[in-house]
Amino acid sequence: MSVKTNFYSDNVSGAAPEILAALVAANAGDTAPYGGDAGSERLQARFAELFETEVDVFPVGTGTAANGLCASIVAAPYGAIYLSDAAHLHGSECGGPEFWSGGNARTIPVPATDGKIAAAEVARMVDEALARSATDVPPRAVSITQGTEVSTVYTLGEVRAIAEAARARRLWVHMDGARLANAVAHLGCTPAEATWKAGVDVLSFGATKNGALAAEAVVFFNRELAQSMRYRRRRGGHLFSKMRFLSVQLEAYIANGLWLRNARHANAMARRAREGLASIPGVRFRSPTEINFVLVALPQPVWDGLVADGYSFSRRGAPSEGVIRIACAFDTTEADVDALVAAAHRHAGAAQRAPRAEPAVR
Amino acid sequence: MSVKTNFYSDNVSGAAPEILAALVAANAGDTAPYGGDAGSERLQARFAELFETEVDVFPVGTGTAANGLCASIVAAPYGAIYLSDAAHLHGSECGGPEFWSGGNARTIPVPATDGKIAAAEVARMVDEALARSATDVPPRAVSITQGTEVSTVYTLGEVRAIAEAARARRLWVHMDGARLANAVAHLGCTPAEATWKAGVDVLSFGATKNGALAAEAVVFFNRELAQSMRYRRRRGGHLFSKMRFLSVQLEAYIANGLWLRNARHANAMARRAREGLASIPGVRFRSPTEINFVLVALPQPVWDGLVADGYSFSRRGAPSEGVIRIACAFDTTEADVDALVAAAHRHAGAAQRAPRAEPAVR
Amino acid sequence: MSVKTNFYSDNVSGAAPEILAALVAANAGDTAPYGGDAGSERLQARFAELFETEVDVFPVGTGTAANGLCASIVAAPYGAIYLSDAAHLHGSECGGPEFWSGGNARTIPVPATDGKIAAAEVARMVDEALARSATDVPPRAVSITQGTEVSTVYTLGEVRAIAEAARARRLWVHMDGARLANAVAHLGCTPAEATWKAGVDVLSFGATKNGALAAEAVVFFNRELAQSMRYRRRRGGHLFSKMRFLSVQLEAYIANGLWLRNARHANAMARRAREGLASIPGVRFRSPTEINFVLVALPQPVWDGLVADGYSFSRRGAPSEGVIRIACAFDTTEADVDALVAAAHRHAGAAQRAPRAEPAVR
Amino acid sequence: MSVKTNFYSDNVSGAAPEILAALVAANAGDTAPYGGDAGSERLQARFAELFETEVDVFPVGTGTAANGLCASIVAAPYGAIYLSDAAHLHGSECGGPEFWSGGNARTIPVPATDGKIAAAEVARMVDEALARSATDVPPRAVSITQGTEVSTVYTLGEVRAIAEAARARRLWVHMDGARLANAVAHLGCTPAEATWKAGVDVLSFGATKNGALAAEAVVFFNRELAQSMRYRRRRGGHLFSKMRFLSVQLEAYIANGLWLRNARHANAMARRAREGLASIPGVRFRSPTEINFVLVALPQPVWDGLVADGYSFSRRGAPSEGVIRIACAFDTTEADVDALVAAAHRHAGAAQRAPRAEPAVR
């Protein structure tokens, strides 16, 4: 079997074998469509167990849909969502919040440090907006990504502080948990502690990046917020007719700790890559590596060499900064990482030996 | 193996074995995410072959998404879509057109006969709206469902007449082809003849009802209309990160004539059911059976008996009319149909022997 | 002074002298902009007196804005508004409800008799929609026009019955009172009885058709519903910077009974016109004349003659029906009406004397 | 007559006498409603003369409506508008662009210097967005405010450079001309040179801040863009039924150079205020004063004294910065300005004599 060279995204991987098997097994027999099947109904209980509280769970096909639906609900009837300037919901979903809300939501970026916003800054900005009577969009919600877009994780205290600032101003708290598994694995806490016990009202629960084919869920801890969801999901095209195929993916994902096992492994692979690259002269990490990827600026010859080897990464930020994301997934192996690190060292060594300048910009 | 008793929808079935196999096969190896994979790229060529012309194809997860995206595009920047009062797009998608267009589309129901609208009536209504200068939503498009929500099929001449009436008034033509396979199988024409050669600009191409797990596509024959699609699909949450899993379903679906083979079979099963039920006294069919389901009012004892047997159907229209839909799918067998018919006859016979009145209303 | 020949609309008149005078008087001195001026603040108290209860009043520039803002609020976060198939809000505002709600509102026409919907039919349709779980837009509100688009007026009992049916199903009640003055004048009740005492939550209060230059107001009896209004009005472009010019129009309009005096007069002029025309052979009235206009089909020679005389009316319904609206306003005089009636009789008499067939269609 | 103390906004003034007189004169007689009157029709020719080219003109009631309608059109069917981070359209209209477009427009703030954005920065940001294929909202338009929100004016060369950068990237150019009169007065150019000759496609033409009661207009130089406007204006509640009252304001505004005379005067008053305040120690101006207001931080005792005198200003920026806007209007007199300046000097002098510290923050 060949070594992995595609570190472009955690989405380059296929599905975890346990999940694919569940899907194949679900194919037999007829079922009620549109989520009336036994597997879909079972999901409510499974998520209630997972989160140690009653919840309303709505499977959807993509993270953008999960986030968009949440945005439309927490901003309703009309208002602003405060979030990190790096938030996927703000900058990577083609105007999703405006779309899902019918122009009734605006995202307001809060300056972030290592991808995380701080309660004090949220409070300050919201208070300022509240003081500008009727010229600005009224604040309605805060959204935080856990783990973040730059591989960091909010501590439980940080989440609680944001939620308290939000609650004091009557704002809802949304968590974009596209990589919640990785964050929980890092924190070593329970899913309940990571979410509703810290003040989260509604969660985009990700699975696709961590082993599903295509399955995410919106999880309402504040079940009042769920009232319009079944309608919104339907018209948004995420009430799948053969819903069982989504439900069994999610069920298999959270069964027997698969989701955390996969996440712990992916996190470990990212740490391993970081540690392996750290000793290369000129390597600059751009943020802590707390979940499953590494943001790093590589010396030009190292980058050139890896690309020549067939490696693939995604860029982050302006091209001139030369920062890439090395994304590990549930199926990244130690051998994959070690091969990447070795290749990087080889290119770095060759560069050092050669009388070649190291340009900062590429 | 047990006999099928769930005729509620063509969506109660799982996936066709050919499609499930393609999905499993696609799981191996890494790929570019978000449709950059080889399978997704191949799809353009496959659909161009199928339709004998260059097209732009965008896989999405559900028919509601396909229809909604089409609605948002054909109504843009703002306008009305004329369609059958039975159209799924109008009455069964929770206000999808308004949602996908951000309030810029309104659906205007045209009275239909056997689920089909007529060119003359469309022309009359559009001309009247155009005459009401600036008090009504401006006409922009016509949408027809092929095959229809009541198991009928537009002839090619009917489609052409509607398209010509539309074109003469500068309206776009959308076809909701959730069951296009069944319609093409019925018409015995080519996919090209059924669509762009008859004047269709953009098509919601269905696969899920006819053997896919969850895969539909928007097919643009008028490629100018496709310009904003990649953005719209993204923010609508239908750019799947592991897009290959949708693409391979669609590829397998149209490969080797599977889609038409499945559709022909489902159509034949519906005809078989209709023919078998026709001789039961009191049975009243509500529309022709040209595709894969039968709309029928059954005598009360027959209905009661079938329900007692465990059969499941969906109702159509007001409860007082007692009309049900018997939906056949690619995997409905002759034995399934024959068992249903036999059971119906058995209950009818028992009722005739019993001194029991036949109520019209249930 | 010449006789009035323009009966096209109650909007062809200018402003009542009392209102124009108030506007001119308001021009002196500087004021706080955006409704912070004394006149605008006074308006709250004036409307509270008028309606004998605390209300939240928001002046806006047009009835379409008043209706659209109300629609966006009563349908929020997302849902359907049930109303007459003749409702201005449904068919004459270019898709206003969809627009103002960002695609979150759909209007559902209820078959009406003489422009009025009945509580029982609303209840039936809403119950049916509630039973169609998650395929249809969820019912949220009922909207009634008082007086109606066809010159009729709901009795207080009819309004109460609709409001009770709505309340029992947790729907809000909106009243489009573009011609509320005319309705109240007809009913002889208090403004309170006509609105909140009959169960109305929020009102589009019209003034322009009855003597203002351009001033309408949204009046919230259910003040909880008003929470997002100041923001919505602002972004909808109806928070006028020199708001005093709207406020003083409204203040003058309701001061000293001007609004009811104007309305009573306009109603009387419409009755006078109806009575005068009734004796012409072939005249067919299309609805009762309870407020300030007459819907009538005139014999072709009468129509032709009046048009030749320079008279102007608006058509109603399909051209083949030949129904016109004769609209009277606060400034229509008895002489104006009598001249119109006399002219109609003259043309009718000439036609009778001439050997000319009377075509039903024009 | 008392001296003016309300410098809060150019909107605190009433209407110019010429405009009020035109309004009163327009009240006589009946007219066609909804803009069918002679005055409204004349407006097309008047604006064509003013701008020396054929235009499509649509009167509306407020600047927010004009801007919102323009935003919905230039962003259609869906896209981003690049504008100054100080733009009224972005930060002061409660999410107007999202609203008017149904969630199809996003405003993207470009860092500005003295309220003006630069062609090069726009080009850089747009190119970057175009390179981020399908994760960001697609660029569609640039919007510039002329004169700006901080009292500056783009040179014609600056406008042309932005328009060329826009055109090269297939973006439309919108100009928010809420204070276009003031800018044209400052530039000494023709209205044509200031707009379409410099590359502007569509203009929000302001009149209210400079002497109208409530009248603005959208002026299309690119008449293709106007196609959906009549519908959009209608459903947005800005097709006034008694439209003549808006049209005559606009006609009087541009007749005989009134608009430029008013603007030149207001500009001169602002310059006079600035010059008068400049010699007060501690006064810091925050931007050039090229149009009709002054942005300035006053020493605390001066501020306190003026407030005690009954003067009123609006704040700009964070309260800690202590910046106020001194807004002059068409009816601000030299005596008004001189009294303000004298009062400021008096308070400054008293403060200097007193042994009191001057705090930077209030």
PDB file of C-alpha atoms in Angstrom, chain C residues 217-289:
ATOM      1  CA  ALA C 217     -48.588  53.757  10.278  1.00  0.00           C
ATOM      2  CA  VAL C 218     -48.080  50.340  11.746  1.00  0.00           C
ATOM      3  CA  VAL C 219     -49.929  50.118  15.049  1.00  0.00           C
ATOM      4  CA  PHE C 220     -49.040  47.297  17.427  1.00  0.00           C
ATOM      5  CA  PHE C 221     -51.696  46.329  19.938  1.00  0.00           C
ATOM      6  CA  ASN C 222     -49.632  43.299  20.786  1.00  0.00           C
ATOM      7  CA  ARG C 223     -46.545  45.212  21.763  1.00  0.00           C
ATOM      8  CA  GLU C 224     -44.359  42.118  22.041  1.00  0.00           C
ATOM      9  CA  LEU C 225     -44.527  41.941  18.278  1.00  0.00           C
ATOM     10  CA  ALA C 226     -42.999  45.402  17.973  1.00  0.00           C
ATOM     11  CA  GLN C 227     -39.580  44.426  19.261  1.00  0.00           C
ATOM     12  CA  SER C 228     -37.712  44.216  15.978  1.00  0.00           C
ATOM     13  CA  MET C 229     -39.747  46.911  14.268  1.00  0.00           C
ATOM     14  CA  ARG C 230     -37.431  49.863  14.679  1.00  0.00           C
ATOM     15  CA  TYR C 231     -34.635  47.924  13.027  1.00  0.00           C
ATOM     16  CA  ARG C 232     -36.825  46.540  10.280  1.00  0.00           C
ATOM     17  CA  ARG C 233     -38.287  49.927   9.454  1.00  0.00           C
ATOM     18  CA  ARG C 234     -34.829  51.436   9.283  1.00  0.00           C
ATOM     19  CA  ARG C 235     -33.360  48.927   6.903  1.00  0.00           C
ATOM     20  CA  GLY C 236     -36.546  48.947   4.860  1.00  0.00           C
ATOM     21  CA  GLY C 237     -36.007  52.632   4.181  1.00  0.00           C
ATOM     22  CA  HIS C 238     -39.009  53.875   6.109  1.00  0.00           C
ATOM     23  CA  LEU C 239     -37.326  55.612   8.999  1.00  0.00           C
ATOM     24  CA  PHE C 240     -37.523  59.032   7.401  1.00  0.00           C
ATOM     25  CA  SER C 241     -34.810  61.440   8.472  1.00  0.00           C
ATOM     26  CA  LYS C 242     -37.281  64.312   8.581  1.00  0.00           C
ATOM     27  CA  MET C 243     -39.868  62.121  10.227  1.00  0.00           C
ATOM     28  CA  ARG C 244     -41.805  65.075  11.585  1.00  0.00           C
ATOM     29  CA  PHE C 245     -43.296  65.509   8.123  1.00  0.00           C
ATOM     30  CA  LEU C 246     -44.963  62.100   8.396  1.00  0.00           C
ATOM     31  CA  SER C 247     -45.911  62.447  12.028  1.00  0.00           C
ATOM     32  CA  VAL C 248     -47.731  65.738  11.650  1.00  0.00           C
ATOM     33  CA  GLN C 249     -49.771  64.332   8.790  1.00  0.00           C
ATOM     34  CA  LEU C 250     -50.929  61.477  10.974  1.00  0.00           C
ATOM     35  CA  GLU C 251     -51.563  63.757  13.917  1.00  0.00           C
ATOM     36  CA  ALA C 252     -53.704  66.106  11.845  1.00  0.00           C
ATOM     37  CA  TYR C 253     -55.445  63.142  10.284  1.00  0.00           C
ATOM     38  CA  ILE C 254     -56.767  61.777  13.556  1.00  0.00           C
ATOM     39  CA  ALA C 255     -57.259  65.154  15.231  1.00  0.00           C
ATOM     40  CA  ASN C 256     -60.809  66.402  15.699  1.00  0.00           C
ATOM     41  CA  GLY C 257     -62.282  63.428  13.890  1.00  0.00           C
ATOM     42  CA  LEU C 258     -60.960  64.495  10.498  1.00  0.00           C
ATOM     43  CA  TRP C 259     -60.245  60.912   9.447  1.00  0.00           C
ATOM     44  CA  LEU C 260     -63.812  59.752  10.108  1.00  0.00           C
ATOM     45  CA  ARG C 261     -65.347  62.889   8.682  1.00  0.00           C
ATOM     46  CA  ASN C 262     -63.432  62.418   5.454  1.00  0.00           C
ATOM     47  CA  ALA C 263     -64.304  58.737   5.345  1.00  0.00           C
ATOM     48  CA  ARG C 264     -67.980  59.215   6.031  1.00  0.00           C
ATOM     49  CA  HIS C 265     -68.110  61.703   3.220  1.00  0.00           C
ATOM     50  CA  ALA C 266     -66.323  59.460   0.741  1.00  0.00           C
ATOM     51  CA  ASN C 267     -68.566  56.542   1.691  1.00  0.00           C
ATOM     52  CA  ALA C 268     -71.652  58.678   1.180  1.00  0.00           C
ATOM     53  CA  MET C 269     -70.443  59.781  -2.242  1.00  0.00           C
ATOM     54  CA  ALA C 270     -69.979  56.152  -3.309  1.00  0.00           C
ATOM     55  CA  ARG C 271     -73.481  55.282  -2.106  1.00  0.00           C
ATOM     56  CA  ARG C 272     -74.818  58.275  -3.982  1.00  0.00           C
ATOM     57  CA  ALA C 273     -73.108  57.156  -7.166  1.00  0.00           C
ATOM     58  CA  ARG C 274     -74.461  53.631  -6.775  1.00  0.00           C
ATOM     59  CA  GLU C 275     -77.965  54.797  -6.183  1.00  0.00           C
ATOM     60  CA  GLY C 276     -77.773  57.108  -9.161  1.00  0.00           C
ATOM     61  CA  LEU C 277     -76.516  54.388 -11.482  1.00  0.00           C
ATOM     62  CA  ALA C 278     -78.833  51.645 -10.244  1.00  0.00           C
ATOM     63  CA  SER C 279     -81.729  52.619 -12.444  1.00  0.00           C
ATOM     64  CA  ILE C 280     -79.744  52.367 -15.678  1.00  0.00           C
ATOM     65  CA  PRO C 281     -80.789  49.203 -17.498  1.00  0.00           C
ATOM     66  CA  GLY C 282     -77.994  46.664 -17.793  1.00  0.00           C
ATOM     67  CA  VAL C 283     -75.954  48.001 -14.869  1.00  0.00           C
ATOM     68  CA  ARG C 284     -74.726  45.140 -12.706  1.00  0.00           C
ATOM     69  CA  PHE C 285     -73.085  45.778  -9.342  1.00  0.00           C
ATOM     70  CA  ARG C 286     -70.424  43.274  -8.392  1.00  0.00           C
ATOM     71  CA  SER C 287     -70.367  43.692  -4.642  1.00  0.00           C
ATOM     72  CA  PRO C 288     -72.094  45.708  -1.929  1.00  0.00           C
ATOM     73  CA  THR C 289     -70.954  49.328  -1.623  1.00  0.00           C
TER      74      THR C 289
END
